[in-house]
C-alpha cells in the first residue's frame, strides 16, 4: 500500500515511521520541511499530569497513559538506531503540579480523579516540595508529584523519527498539497505544487493547518490554530529538577476561550537553559503582538521560582497548536472521503500523544489490531463538527 502522509511534524513523522515499519510505501509531503513549524516551537511535553479524568475528555487521558509508556520504548529504539548520541533527549524527569493558597483542595480533587483511571499522582506537602525543588517559592501551599511525566527535545525527536522512517524506505517531498485526485468517492492521490502523487491512502497530519488541507481534499475538519509563546533563558546550573507548573495550567489546557490565558510551566533542558511557558490564545495565524503574553508568563514564572526574576533571557518564540473544539484529537478515517484519514487536533499534547496516534493510524490504514478503543477520536464523532 502506498500512503501519502501530509505533514512532517511530530505526528506526521510518527505515523510515517510506524506505517513504513509495517510495510507501507510512505511518501511524506510538507511545504516547509521536517519539524519546521509547530514541532519546533514547543516544549516537548510528554505528560499525563495535565490530563483530566472527566468523562468528556477521559479518552485523551487514557490515550496519554498508553502513549507515555510507548515513548519510553520509542526513545530507546531511536537512541539504539542512532548509536552515536541521544536521538530525542528523552528525560523521564517527572512533573510537579503546585498550588498557591486557595488552590490546594481543587488540585487534590483533580489528582484523586486521575488516580482512579491509573495515573500515578502523589501528594506533596511543603517539606516534600522543598526537598524536590529547593528553589521553589515558599508561598506554594502544596503539590502533586507525577513520576511518569517526561520531556523530549521536540525538533530532534521529530527529525529522528523521520530519519528512521527514511531508513525504512519512506521518502520526503518538499511541496504544498493543493488538491485531491479522486476516483468516485475515493481519494487516489494528491496534487501538489511539484506535481501529482498517487496513493492508496492519504493521512492528513498538518497540525493547525489540517482544516485548510482537509478543505482542499474535499472534506471538513474543525481544527483551529491556537497560539502559544515560550521564553528561553541563557544556560545556567540546574536549579529546576522536574517539569514544574501551576495548577492553573490544567484549566487553560481544558478551556475553549479564545482570549489570552497564561499559566506557569518551568523546566530545565540538558543544555542548561530553562524553558518558561505558557500561553494560549486564538488569533488565527497572527505571529505579532506577543509581548503581553510574554510579560504575563515572565511575571508568573518569577512568582513560582523567584530566582528567575534575575535571569537573562536568550530568546522567545511563538507557535500554533491544532485546537479541536471538543478537546480531543481527530484520529481515523474521514467521514466523507474514502481512503482519507486524519491525525490532528492534539493542541499542545501532540509530542506526548504521537506514538499512540501513530499506532491508531496503522490500525485504521493497514487493518492491524487496534491498540485501544479508537471510537472517541473518530472524525464522525458527535462532538466534532464535520459539516461545512
Coordinates of C-alpha atoms in Angstrom, one line a residue:
X1 CA 0.0 0.0 0.0
X2 CA 1.2 3.5 -0.9
X3 CA 0.4 6.1 1.8
X4 CA 0.8 9.8 1.5
X5 CA 1.4 11.5 4.9
X6 CA 0.6 15.2 4.6
X7 CA 2.8 17.0 7.2
X8 CA 6.2 16.3 8.6
X9 CA 5.8 17.4 12.2
X10 CA 5.9 15.0 15.1
X11 CA 2.5 13.4 14.3
X12 CA 3.4 13.0 10.6
X13 CA 6.9 11.7 11.4
X14 CA 5.5 9.2 13.9
X15 CA 2.8 8.0 11.5
X16 CA 5.3 7.7 8.7
X17 CA 7.7 5.7 10.8
X18 CA 5.1 3.2 12.0
X19 CA 3.5 2.8 8.6
X20 CA 6.8 2.2 6.9
X21 CA 7.8 -0.3 9.6
X22 CA 4.5 -2.1 9.0
X23 CA 5.4 -2.5 5.3
X24 CA 3.7 0.5 3.6
X25 CA 5.3 2.6 1.0
X26 CA 5.2 6.1 2.6
X27 CA 5.6 9.5 1.0
X28 CA 5.8 12.4 3.4
X29 CA 4.7 15.7 1.9
X30 CA 5.4 19.0 3.7
X31 CA 5.7 22.6 2.3
X32 CA 8.2 23.7 4.9
X33 CA 10.3 20.6 5.7
X34 CA 10.6 18.2 8.7
X35 CA 9.8 19.8 12.1
X36 CA 9.7 23.2 10.5
X37 CA 6.5 24.6 12.3
X38 CA 4.7 23.6 15.4
X39 CA 7.0 20.7 16.4
X40 CA 10.0 23.1 16.6
X41 CA 8.1 25.7 18.5
X42 CA 7.0 23.9 21.7
X43 CA 8.4 22.5 24.9
X44 CA 8.5 18.7 24.1
X45 CA 6.0 17.7 26.8
X46 CA 5.2 14.0 27.4
X47 CA 2.6 14.5 30.1
X48 CA -0.1 12.6 31.9
X49 CA -0.3 15.2 34.7
X50 CA -2.5 17.7 32.7
X51 CA -5.0 15.1 31.5
X52 CA -8.4 15.2 33.2
X53 CA -10.4 12.1 34.2
X54 CA -13.6 14.0 33.4
X55 CA -15.9 11.8 31.3
X56 CA -15.9 14.2 28.3
X57 CA -12.1 14.1 27.9
X58 CA -11.2 10.9 29.7
X59 CA -10.3 9.2 26.3
X60 CA -7.4 11.6 25.9
X61 CA -6.1 10.8 29.4
X62 CA -6.3 7.1 28.5
X63 CA -4.5 7.8 25.2
X64 CA -1.8 9.7 27.1
X65 CA -1.2 6.8 29.5
X66 CA -0.7 4.5 26.6
X67 CA 1.5 7.0 24.7
X68 CA 3.6 7.7 27.8
X69 CA 4.6 4.1 28.0
X70 CA 5.2 3.9 24.3
X71 CA 7.6 6.9 24.4
X72 CA 9.9 5.1 26.7
X73 CA 10.3 2.3 24.2
X74 CA 10.3 4.6 21.2
X75 CA 13.1 6.8 22.7
X76 CA 15.2 3.7 23.4
X77 CA 14.6 2.4 19.9
X78 CA 15.6 5.6 18.3
X79 CA 18.7 6.0 20.6
X80 CA 19.8 2.5 19.7
X81 CA 19.3 3.0 16.0
X82 CA 21.3 6.3 16.0
X83 CA 24.1 4.9 18.1
X84 CA 26.2 8.0 18.4
X85 CA 24.2 10.1 20.9
X86 CA 20.7 10.7 22.2
X87 CA 18.1 10.8 19.3
X88 CA 15.4 12.5 21.3
X89 CA 16.9 13.8 24.6
X90 CA 14.2 11.9 26.4
X91 CA 14.1 12.6 30.1
X92 CA 11.8 10.8 32.5
X93 CA 12.2 13.6 34.9
X94 CA 8.7 13.6 36.4
X95 CA 6.4 16.5 36.9
X96 CA 5.2 18.5 39.9
X97 CA 2.0 20.5 39.8
X98 CA 1.7 23.1 42.6
X99 CA -1.0 25.2 44.1
X100 CA -0.8 28.5 45.9
X101 CA -3.0 29.2 48.9
X102 CA -6.6 28.7 48.0
X103 CA -6.0 26.2 45.1
X104 CA -4.8 23.2 47.0
X105 CA -8.2 21.4 47.5
X106 CA -9.0 21.7 43.8
X107 CA -5.6 20.2 42.8
X108 CA -6.0 17.3 45.2
X109 CA -9.5 16.5 43.9
X110 CA -8.2 16.6 40.3
X111 CA -5.4 14.2 41.2
X112 CA -7.8 11.9 43.0
X113 CA -9.8 11.6 39.8
X114 CA -6.6 10.8 37.8
X115 CA -5.6 8.1 40.2
X116 CA -8.9 6.4 39.6
X117 CA -8.0 5.9 35.9
X118 CA -4.5 4.8 36.6
X119 CA -2.4 7.9 36.6
X120 CA 0.3 8.0 39.3
X121 CA -0.2 11.2 41.3
X122 CA 1.5 11.6 44.7
X123 CA 0.5 14.5 47.1
X124 CA 3.4 16.6 48.4
X125 CA 3.4 18.9 51.4
X126 CA 5.7 21.9 51.7
X127 CA 8.5 20.0 53.2
X128 CA 8.5 17.4 50.4
X129 CA 8.3 20.1 47.8
X130 CA 11.3 21.9 49.3
X131 CA 13.3 18.6 49.2
X132 CA 12.5 18.0 45.5
X133 CA 12.7 21.7 44.3
X134 CA 14.7 23.8 46.8
X135 CA 14.3 27.0 44.7
X136 CA 10.6 26.8 44.6
X137 CA 8.7 29.7 46.2
X138 CA 7.9 29.3 49.9
X139 CA 4.4 30.7 49.1
X140 CA 3.4 27.4 47.4
X141 CA 0.9 25.6 49.5
X142 CA 1.2 22.0 48.3
X143 CA 1.9 20.0 45.2
X144 CA 1.3 16.7 43.4
X145 CA 4.2 14.6 42.0
X146 CA 3.7 12.8 38.7
X147 CA 6.6 10.4 38.3
X148 CA 5.6 9.4 34.7
X149 CA 5.8 12.9 33.2
X150 CA 8.7 13.2 30.7
X151 CA 10.2 15.5 28.2
X152 CA 11.9 15.3 24.8
X153 CA 13.7 17.8 22.6
X154 CA 10.7 18.1 20.1
X155 CA 12.6 19.1 16.9
X156 CA 15.3 16.5 17.5
X157 CA 12.7 13.8 18.3
X158 CA 10.7 14.6 15.1
X159 CA 13.8 14.6 12.9
X160 CA 14.9 11.3 14.4
X161 CA 11.6 9.6 13.7
X162 CA 11.6 11.0 10.2
X163 CA 15.1 9.7 9.6
X164 CA 14.1 6.3 10.9
X165 CA 11.2 6.3 8.5
X166 CA 13.5 7.1 5.6
X167 CA 15.7 4.2 6.6
X168 CA 12.6 2.0 6.3
X169 CA 12.1 3.2 2.7
X170 CA 9.9 6.3 3.2
X171 CA 10.5 9.4 1.1
X172 CA 10.0 13.1 1.7
X173 CA 8.7 15.6 -0.9
X174 CA 9.0 19.3 -0.2
X175 CA 5.8 20.7 -1.6
X176 CA 2.3 22.0 -0.7
X177 CA -0.8 19.9 -1.2
X178 CA -3.2 21.8 -3.5
X179 CA -6.0 19.2 -4.1
X180 CA -7.2 15.7 -4.2
X181 CA -7.0 13.1 -7.0
X182 CA -10.3 11.3 -6.9
X183 CA -11.9 8.1 -8.4
X184 CA -15.5 8.4 -7.5
X185 CA -15.8 8.9 -3.7
X186 CA -12.3 7.6 -3.1
X187 CA -9.1 9.6 -2.9
X188 CA -6.3 8.1 -5.0
X189 CA -3.6 10.7 -4.6
X190 CA -2.9 14.4 -4.1
X191 CA -2.0 17.3 -6.3
X192 CA 1.0 19.3 -5.1
X193 CA 3.0 22.3 -6.2
X194 CA 5.6 20.0 -7.6
X195 CA 3.2 17.6 -9.3
X196 CA 0.7 14.8 -8.6
X197 CA 1.4 11.9 -6.2
X198 CA -0.7 8.7 -6.4
X199 CA -1.7 6.9 -3.3
X200 CA -3.9 4.2 -1.9
X201 CA -4.4 6.2 1.3
X202 CA -3.8 9.8 2.4
X203 CA -3.2 10.8 6.1
X204 CA -3.6 14.5 7.0
X205 CA -1.2 15.4 9.8
X206 CA -0.9 19.1 9.1
X207 CA -1.3 20.3 12.6
X208 CA -3.1 23.7 12.8
X209 CA -3.3 23.8 9.0
X210 CA -5.3 20.5 8.9
X211 CA -8.6 22.2 8.4
X212 CA -7.2 24.1 5.4
X213 CA -5.7 20.9 3.9
X214 CA -8.9 19.0 4.5
X215 CA -10.9 21.6 2.6
X216 CA -8.5 21.2 -0.4
X217 CA -9.1 17.5 -0.3
X218 CA -12.9 17.8 -0.4
X219 CA -13.9 17.4 3.3
X220 CA -14.1 19.4 6.5
X221 CA -12.4 19.0 9.9
X222 CA -12.8 21.6 12.6
X223 CA -9.2 22.3 13.6
X224 CA -8.2 25.8 14.5
X225 CA -4.9 27.4 15.4
X226 CA -4.2 28.3 19.0
X227 CA -1.1 30.4 19.6
X228 CA 1.4 29.7 22.4
X229 CA 4.5 31.6 23.5
X230 CA 7.6 30.4 25.3
X231 CA 10.6 32.1 26.9
X232 CA 14.1 30.5 27.0
X233 CA 16.8 31.6 29.5
X234 CA 20.6 31.6 29.0
X235 CA 22.3 28.4 30.2
X236 CA 22.8 28.0 34.0
X237 CA 23.5 25.4 36.6
X238 CA 20.4 23.2 37.1
X239 CA 18.0 24.8 39.6
X240 CA 14.7 23.2 38.3
X241 CA 14.7 19.5 38.6
X242 CA 11.3 18.5 37.3
X243 CA 8.7 19.9 35.0
X244 CA 7.0 22.3 37.4
X245 CA 3.8 24.1 36.7
X246 CA 1.0 25.9 38.5
X247 CA -2.4 24.2 38.7
X248 CA -3.8 27.0 36.5
X249 CA -2.2 25.3 33.5
X250 CA -4.7 22.4 33.7
X251 CA -7.6 24.8 33.4
X252 CA -6.0 26.6 30.5
X253 CA -5.5 23.3 28.7
X254 CA -9.2 22.4 29.0
X255 CA -10.5 25.9 28.2
X256 CA -12.0 26.8 24.8
X257 CA -11.8 30.5 25.4
X258 CA -10.3 32.5 22.5
X259 CA -8.9 35.2 24.8
X260 CA -5.3 35.2 26.2
X261 CA -4.7 32.8 29.0
X262 CA -1.4 32.3 30.7
X263 CA -0.1 29.9 33.3
X264 CA 3.3 28.9 34.7
X265 CA 5.3 26.0 33.3
X266 CA 9.0 25.8 34.1
X267 CA 11.6 23.2 33.2
X268 CA 15.3 22.8 32.6
X269 CA 16.9 21.3 29.5
X270 CA 20.0 19.2 29.1
X271 CA 21.7 22.2 27.5
X272 CA 21.2 24.2 30.8
X273 CA 18.6 26.6 29.5
X274 CA 15.2 26.9 31.3
X275 CA 12.0 26.8 29.2
X276 CA 9.2 29.0 30.6
X277 CA 5.6 28.9 29.4
X278 CA 2.8 29.0 28.7
X279 CA 0.1 30.9 26.9
X280 CA -3.0 30.1 24.8
X281 CA -5.0 32.4 22.6
X282 CA -6.9 32.1 19.4
X283 CA -5.7 34.9 17.0
X284 CA -5.6 32.9 13.7
X285 CA -2.1 32.6 12.3
X286 CA -1.1 36.1 13.5
X287 CA 2.5 36.0 14.9
X288 CA 2.6 39.6 16.0
X289 CA 1.6 41.2 19.4
X290 CA 3.1 38.5 21.7
X291 CA 4.5 40.9 24.2
X292 CA 1.5 40.9 26.6
X293 CA 1.6 37.1 26.8
X294 CA 5.4 37.0 27.3
X295 CA 5.2 39.7 30.1
X296 CA 2.5 37.7 32.0
X297 CA 4.4 34.5 31.6
X298 CA 7.6 36.0 33.0
X299 CA 5.8 37.6 36.0
X300 CA 4.1 34.3 36.9
X301 CA 7.3 32.3 36.5
X302 CA 9.2 34.6 38.9
X303 CA 6.4 34.2 41.4
X304 CA 6.9 30.4 41.2
X305 CA 10.7 30.4 41.1
X306 CA 11.9 33.8 42.5
X307 CA 15.4 33.4 41.2
X308 CA 14.1 33.7 37.6
X309 CA 13.5 37.4 38.1
X310 CA 17.2 38.0 37.8
X311 CA 17.9 35.5 34.9
X312 CA 18.8 36.8 31.4
X313 CA 16.6 35.6 28.5
X314 CA 18.2 34.1 25.5
X315 CA 15.1 34.2 23.2
X316 CA 11.4 33.9 22.9
X317 CA 9.3 32.2 20.3
X318 CA 5.7 31.5 19.4
X319 CA 3.9 28.6 17.6
X320 CA 0.5 27.5 16.7
X321 CA -1.2 24.4 18.1
X322 CA -4.0 22.5 16.5
X323 CA -7.1 23.1 18.6
X324 CA -10.3 20.9 18.3
X325 CA -13.4 22.4 19.9
X326 CA -14.2 19.3 22.0
X327 CA -10.6 18.9 23.2
X328 CA -10.0 15.5 21.7
X329 CA -7.7 14.8 18.8
X330 CA -9.1 13.5 15.5
X331 CA -7.6 10.2 14.6
X332 CA -9.0 7.9 11.9
X333 CA -10.9 7.7 8.6
X334 CA -12.7 10.7 7.2
X335 CA -16.5 10.6 7.4
X336 CA -16.9 11.6 3.7
X337 CA -13.9 10.7 1.6
X338 CA -12.9 7.1 1.4
X339 CA -9.2 6.5 1.7
X340 CA -8.6 9.8 3.6
X341 CA -7.5 9.7 7.2
X342 CA -6.9 12.4 9.9
X343 CA -4.3 12.6 12.7
X344 CA -4.6 16.1 14.2
X345 CA -6.2 18.3 16.8
X346 CA -3.8 17.4 19.6
X347 CA -3.3 21.1 20.5
X348 CA -0.3 21.2 22.9
X349 CA -0.2 17.4 23.5
X350 CA 1.0 16.3 20.1
X351 CA 4.5 15.5 21.2
X352 CA 3.3 13.3 24.0
X353 CA 0.5 11.6 22.1
X354 CA 2.4 11.0 18.9
X355 CA 3.3 7.3 19.4
X356 CA -0.2 6.2 20.3
X357 CA -1.6 8.3 17.5
X358 CA 0.6 6.5 15.0
X359 CA -0.4 3.1 16.4
X360 CA -4.1 4.1 15.7
X361 CA -3.3 5.3 12.2
X362 CA -1.6 2.0 11.4
X363 CA -4.7 0.2 12.6
X364 CA -7.1 2.3 10.5
X365 CA -5.0 2.4 7.3
X366 CA -3.5 -1.1 7.3
X367 CA -6.1 -3.0 9.2
X368 CA -3.9 -4.1 12.1
X369 CA -5.5 -4.8 15.5
X370 CA -6.5 -1.6 17.4
X371 CA -4.2 -1.0 20.4
X372 CA -7.1 0.5 22.3
X373 CA -10.6 1.8 21.6
X374 CA -10.5 4.2 18.6
X375 CA -14.1 5.3 18.7
X376 CA -13.7 8.5 20.8
X377 CA -11.2 10.0 18.3
X378 CA -13.1 9.4 15.0
X379 CA -13.9 12.2 12.6
X380 CA -17.5 11.2 12.7
X381 CA -18.0 11.6 16.4
X382 CA -20.9 13.7 17.7
X383 CA -18.6 16.3 19.5
X384 CA -16.8 17.3 16.3
X385 CA -18.4 19.4 13.6
X386 CA -18.0 17.5 10.3
X387 CA -20.3 19.5 8.2
X388 CA -19.0 22.6 6.4

